[in-house]
mmCIF file of C-alpha atoms in Angstrom:
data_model
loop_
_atom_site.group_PDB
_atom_site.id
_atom_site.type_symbol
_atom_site.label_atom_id
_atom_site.label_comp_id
_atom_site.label_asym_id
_atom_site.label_seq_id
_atom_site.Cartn_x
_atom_site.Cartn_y
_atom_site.Cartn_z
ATOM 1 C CA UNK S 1 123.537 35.789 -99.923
ATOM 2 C CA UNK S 2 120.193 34.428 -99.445
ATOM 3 C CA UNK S 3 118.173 34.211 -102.786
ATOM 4 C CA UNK S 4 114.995 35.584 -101.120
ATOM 5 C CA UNK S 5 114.341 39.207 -100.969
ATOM 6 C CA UNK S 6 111.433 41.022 -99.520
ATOM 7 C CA UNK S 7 111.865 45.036 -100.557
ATOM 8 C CA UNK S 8 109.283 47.611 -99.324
ATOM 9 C CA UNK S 9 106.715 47.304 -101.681
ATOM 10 C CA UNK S 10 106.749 43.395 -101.322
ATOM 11 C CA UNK S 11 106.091 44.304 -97.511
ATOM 12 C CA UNK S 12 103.440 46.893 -98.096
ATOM 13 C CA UNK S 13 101.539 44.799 -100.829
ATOM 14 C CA UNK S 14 101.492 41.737 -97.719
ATOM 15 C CA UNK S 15 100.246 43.803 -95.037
ATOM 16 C CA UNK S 16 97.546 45.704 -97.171
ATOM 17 C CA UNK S 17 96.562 42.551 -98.276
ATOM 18 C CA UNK S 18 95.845 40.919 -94.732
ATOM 19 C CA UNK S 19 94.260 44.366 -94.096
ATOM 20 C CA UNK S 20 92.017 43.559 -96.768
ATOM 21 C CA UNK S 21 90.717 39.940 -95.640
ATOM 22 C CA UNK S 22 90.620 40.951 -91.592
ATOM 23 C CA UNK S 23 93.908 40.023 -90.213
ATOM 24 C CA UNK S 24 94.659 42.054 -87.313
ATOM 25 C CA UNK S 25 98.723 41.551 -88.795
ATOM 26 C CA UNK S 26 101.595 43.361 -86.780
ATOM 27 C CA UNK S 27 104.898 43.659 -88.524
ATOM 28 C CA UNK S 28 107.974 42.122 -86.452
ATOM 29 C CA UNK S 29 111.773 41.403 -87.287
ATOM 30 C CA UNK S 30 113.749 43.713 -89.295
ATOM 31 C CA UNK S 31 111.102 45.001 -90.784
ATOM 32 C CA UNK S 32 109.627 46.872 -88.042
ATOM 33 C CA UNK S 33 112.714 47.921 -87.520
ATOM 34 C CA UNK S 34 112.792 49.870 -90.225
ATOM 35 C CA UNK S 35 109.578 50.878 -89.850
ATOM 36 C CA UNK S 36 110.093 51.804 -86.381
ATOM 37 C CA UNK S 37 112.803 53.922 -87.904
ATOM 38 C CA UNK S 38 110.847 55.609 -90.751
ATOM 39 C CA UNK S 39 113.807 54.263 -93.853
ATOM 40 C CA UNK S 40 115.218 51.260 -94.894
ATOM 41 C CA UNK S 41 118.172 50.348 -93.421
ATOM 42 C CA UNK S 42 119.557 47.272 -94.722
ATOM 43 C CA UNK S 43 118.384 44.462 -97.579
ATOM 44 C CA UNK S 44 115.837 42.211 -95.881
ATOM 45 C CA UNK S 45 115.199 38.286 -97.140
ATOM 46 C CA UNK S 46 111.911 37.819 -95.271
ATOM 47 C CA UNK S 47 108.635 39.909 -93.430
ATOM 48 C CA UNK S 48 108.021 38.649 -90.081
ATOM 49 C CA UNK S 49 104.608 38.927 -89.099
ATOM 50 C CA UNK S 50 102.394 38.907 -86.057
ATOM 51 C CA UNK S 51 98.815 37.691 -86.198
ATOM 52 C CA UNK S 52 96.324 36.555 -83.876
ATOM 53 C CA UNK S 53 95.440 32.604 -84.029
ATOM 54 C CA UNK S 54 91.878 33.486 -84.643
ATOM 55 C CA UNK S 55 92.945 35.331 -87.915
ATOM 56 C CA UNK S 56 94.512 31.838 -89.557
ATOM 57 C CA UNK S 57 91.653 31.013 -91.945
ATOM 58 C CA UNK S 58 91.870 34.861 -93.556
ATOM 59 C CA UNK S 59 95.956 34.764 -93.595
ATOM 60 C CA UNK S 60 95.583 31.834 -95.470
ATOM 61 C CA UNK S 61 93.423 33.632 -98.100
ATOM 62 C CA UNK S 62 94.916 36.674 -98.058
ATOM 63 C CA UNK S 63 99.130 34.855 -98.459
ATOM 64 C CA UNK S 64 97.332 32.343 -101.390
ATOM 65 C CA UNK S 65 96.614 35.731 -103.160
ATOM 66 C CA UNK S 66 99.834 36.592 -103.521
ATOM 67 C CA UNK S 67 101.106 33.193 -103.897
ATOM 68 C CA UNK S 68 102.920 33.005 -100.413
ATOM 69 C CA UNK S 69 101.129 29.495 -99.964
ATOM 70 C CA UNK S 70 104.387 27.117 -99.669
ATOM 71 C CA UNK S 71 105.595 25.769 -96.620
ATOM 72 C CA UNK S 72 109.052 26.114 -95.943
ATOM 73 C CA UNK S 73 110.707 23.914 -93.324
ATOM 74 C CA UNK S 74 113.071 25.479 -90.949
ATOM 75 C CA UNK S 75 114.547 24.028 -87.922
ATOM 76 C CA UNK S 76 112.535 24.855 -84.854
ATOM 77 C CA UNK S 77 109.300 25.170 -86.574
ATOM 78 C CA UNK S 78 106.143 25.071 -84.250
ATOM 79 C CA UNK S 79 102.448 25.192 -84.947
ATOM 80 C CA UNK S 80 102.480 28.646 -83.463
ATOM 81 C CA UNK S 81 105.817 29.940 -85.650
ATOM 82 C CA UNK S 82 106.447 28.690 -89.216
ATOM 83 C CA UNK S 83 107.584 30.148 -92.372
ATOM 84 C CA UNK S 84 105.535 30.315 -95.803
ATOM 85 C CA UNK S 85 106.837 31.190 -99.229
ATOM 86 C CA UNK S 86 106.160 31.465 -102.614
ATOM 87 C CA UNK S 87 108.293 28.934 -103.986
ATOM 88 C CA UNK S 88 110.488 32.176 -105.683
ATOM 89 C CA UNK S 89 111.918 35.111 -103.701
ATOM 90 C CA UNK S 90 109.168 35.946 -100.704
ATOM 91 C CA UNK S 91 109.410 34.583 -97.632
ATOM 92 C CA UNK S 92 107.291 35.333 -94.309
ATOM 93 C CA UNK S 93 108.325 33.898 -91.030
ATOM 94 C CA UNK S 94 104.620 33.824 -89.059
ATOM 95 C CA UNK S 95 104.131 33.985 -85.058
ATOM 96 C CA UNK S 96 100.594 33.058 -84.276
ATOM 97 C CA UNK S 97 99.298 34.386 -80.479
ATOM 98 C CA UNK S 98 96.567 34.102 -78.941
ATOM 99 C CA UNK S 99 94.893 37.200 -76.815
ATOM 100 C CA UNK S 100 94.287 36.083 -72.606
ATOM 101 C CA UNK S 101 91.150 37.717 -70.896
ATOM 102 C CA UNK S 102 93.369 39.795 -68.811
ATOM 103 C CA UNK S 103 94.750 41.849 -72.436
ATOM 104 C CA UNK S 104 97.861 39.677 -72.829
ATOM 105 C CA UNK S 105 98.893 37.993 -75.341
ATOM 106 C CA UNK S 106 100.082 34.346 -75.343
ATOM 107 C CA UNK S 107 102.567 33.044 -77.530
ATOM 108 C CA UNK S 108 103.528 29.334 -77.810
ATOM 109 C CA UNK S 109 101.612 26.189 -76.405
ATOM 110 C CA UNK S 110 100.535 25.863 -73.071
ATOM 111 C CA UNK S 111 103.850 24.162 -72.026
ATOM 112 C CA UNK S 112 106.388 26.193 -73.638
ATOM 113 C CA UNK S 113 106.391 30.057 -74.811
ATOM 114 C CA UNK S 114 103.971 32.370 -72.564
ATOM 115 C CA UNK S 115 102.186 35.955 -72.527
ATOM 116 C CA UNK S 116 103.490 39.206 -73.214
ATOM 117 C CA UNK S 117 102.138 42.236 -73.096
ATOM 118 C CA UNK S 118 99.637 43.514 -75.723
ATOM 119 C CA UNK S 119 101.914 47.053 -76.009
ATOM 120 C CA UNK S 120 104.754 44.814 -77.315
ATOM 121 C CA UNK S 121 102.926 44.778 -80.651
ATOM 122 C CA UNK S 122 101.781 48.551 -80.308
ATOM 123 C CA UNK S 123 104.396 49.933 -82.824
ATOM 124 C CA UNK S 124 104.051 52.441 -85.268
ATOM 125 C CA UNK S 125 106.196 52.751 -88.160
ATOM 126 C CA UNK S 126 105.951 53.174 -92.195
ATOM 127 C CA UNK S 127 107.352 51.242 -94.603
ATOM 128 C CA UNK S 128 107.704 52.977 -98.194
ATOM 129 C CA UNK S 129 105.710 55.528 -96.679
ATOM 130 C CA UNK S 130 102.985 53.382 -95.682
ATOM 131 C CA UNK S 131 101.682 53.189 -92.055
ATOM 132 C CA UNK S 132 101.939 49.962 -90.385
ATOM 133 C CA UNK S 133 101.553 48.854 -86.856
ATOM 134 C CA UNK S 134 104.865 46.943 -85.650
ATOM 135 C CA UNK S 135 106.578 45.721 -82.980
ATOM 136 C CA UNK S 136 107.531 48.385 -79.551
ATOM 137 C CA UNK S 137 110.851 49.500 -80.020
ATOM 138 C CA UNK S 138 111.597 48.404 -76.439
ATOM 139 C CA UNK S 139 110.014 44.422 -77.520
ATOM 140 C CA UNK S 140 112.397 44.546 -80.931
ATOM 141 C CA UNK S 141 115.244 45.104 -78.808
ATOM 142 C CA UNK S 142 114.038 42.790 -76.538
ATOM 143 C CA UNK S 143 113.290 39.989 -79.620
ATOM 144 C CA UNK S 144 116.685 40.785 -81.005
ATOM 145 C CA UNK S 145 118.502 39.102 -78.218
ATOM 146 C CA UNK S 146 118.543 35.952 -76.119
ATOM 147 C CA UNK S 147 120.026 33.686 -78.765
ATOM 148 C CA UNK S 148 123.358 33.967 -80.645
ATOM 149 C CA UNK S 149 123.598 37.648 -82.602
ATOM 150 C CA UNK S 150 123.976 37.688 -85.891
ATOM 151 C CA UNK S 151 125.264 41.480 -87.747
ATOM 152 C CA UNK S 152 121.613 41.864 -88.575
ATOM 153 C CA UNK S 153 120.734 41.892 -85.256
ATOM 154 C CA UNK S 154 123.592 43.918 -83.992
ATOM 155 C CA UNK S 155 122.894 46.443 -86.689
ATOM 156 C CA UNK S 156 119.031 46.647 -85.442
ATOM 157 C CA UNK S 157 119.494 46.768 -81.699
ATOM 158 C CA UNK S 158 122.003 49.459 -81.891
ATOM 159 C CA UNK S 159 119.869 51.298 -84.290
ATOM 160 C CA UNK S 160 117.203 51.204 -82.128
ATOM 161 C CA UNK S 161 118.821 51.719 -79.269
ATOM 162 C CA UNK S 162 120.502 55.215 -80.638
ATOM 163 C CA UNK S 163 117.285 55.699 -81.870
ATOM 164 C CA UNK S 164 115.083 55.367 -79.143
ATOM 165 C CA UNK S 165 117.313 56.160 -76.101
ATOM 166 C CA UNK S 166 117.429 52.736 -75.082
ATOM 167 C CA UNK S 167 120.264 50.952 -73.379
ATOM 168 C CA UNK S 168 121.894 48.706 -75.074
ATOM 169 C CA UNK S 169 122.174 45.041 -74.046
ATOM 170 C CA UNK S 170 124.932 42.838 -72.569
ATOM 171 C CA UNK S 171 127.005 41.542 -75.772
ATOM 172 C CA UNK S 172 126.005 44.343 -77.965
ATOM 173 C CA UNK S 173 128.740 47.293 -79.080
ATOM 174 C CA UNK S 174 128.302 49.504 -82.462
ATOM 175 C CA UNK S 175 129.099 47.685 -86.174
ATOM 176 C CA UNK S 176 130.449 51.133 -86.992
ATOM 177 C CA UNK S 177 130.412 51.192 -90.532
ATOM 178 C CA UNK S 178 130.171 47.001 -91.448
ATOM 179 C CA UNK S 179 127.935 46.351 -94.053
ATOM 180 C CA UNK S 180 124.835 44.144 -93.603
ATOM 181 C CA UNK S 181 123.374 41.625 -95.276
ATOM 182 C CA UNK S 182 119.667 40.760 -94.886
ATOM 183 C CA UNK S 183 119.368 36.987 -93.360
#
């Protein structure tokens, strides 16, 4: 088991806080899973976020705060998707975009990743009874697949999917009753 751990009110007390310096933040990952789902579902190691490039300076400010200021090197990193920590138990794994003049959004450089559309972050969940804007339940399905599943993201997509009357995609078939651990 990882020894990070983001609960509810770790998640709540990072989004209010971007909130508070101007960052337009959209909650991704498990997280807006669960928030898509109104509970908490399952133990969660890290808070994906969403933010537009623009917002960097004030994430910065707002993450020091709370002493999410660490980088933490994972494979794959890019200037547009990295993770920060604080050196204890948080963790937040940050995608950067970039809004186009037609309302998309662009995520990635401008020879690998692309645009998506702006409803893809037009979510709304809670978390711990807090509202937060999150990630389409269509988009987390979507961002749930198209690399090798772990159980975290079969228990998600088939939560959703029940959920939200959404087919469920190739490779995917209930857990039943497995447990899950947060990644």
């Amino acid at each position: 088991m990882s020894r990070y751990s983001m609960s509810a009110e770790d998640a709540v007390r990072l989004v209010e806080q971007l909130a508070a310096h101007g960052v337009d933040a959209c909650v991704g990952g498990g997280w807006a899973v669960d928030a898509l789902l109104g509970e908490q579902t399952r133990e969660h190691s890290d808070l994906d976020m969403w933010a537009p490039i623009a917002h960097l300076e004030g994430l910065f400010r707002a993450f020091v705060k709370v002493g999410v200021s660490q980088i933490f090197p994972w494979p794959g990193d890019r200037p547009w998707n990295f993770v920060l920590h604080d050196g204890d138990r948080l963790r937040v794994d940050l995608h950067l975009y970039e809004p186009l003049p037609d309302g998309s959004l662009h995520y990635g450089s401008v020879t690998e990743g692309g645009p998506f559309p702006a409803e893809a972050l037009a979510g709304r969940g809670s978390i711990a009874g807090v509202e937060v804007r999150c990630e389409a339940a269509e988009w987390a399905v979507r961002w749930h697949t198209g690399y090798p599943a772990r159980p975290v993201d079969f228990h998600d997509v088939t939560l959703l999917c029940q959920r939200f009357g959404i087919p469920l995609p190739e490779g995917f078939e209930p857990l039943g009753s497995a447990s899950v651990q947060g990644l």
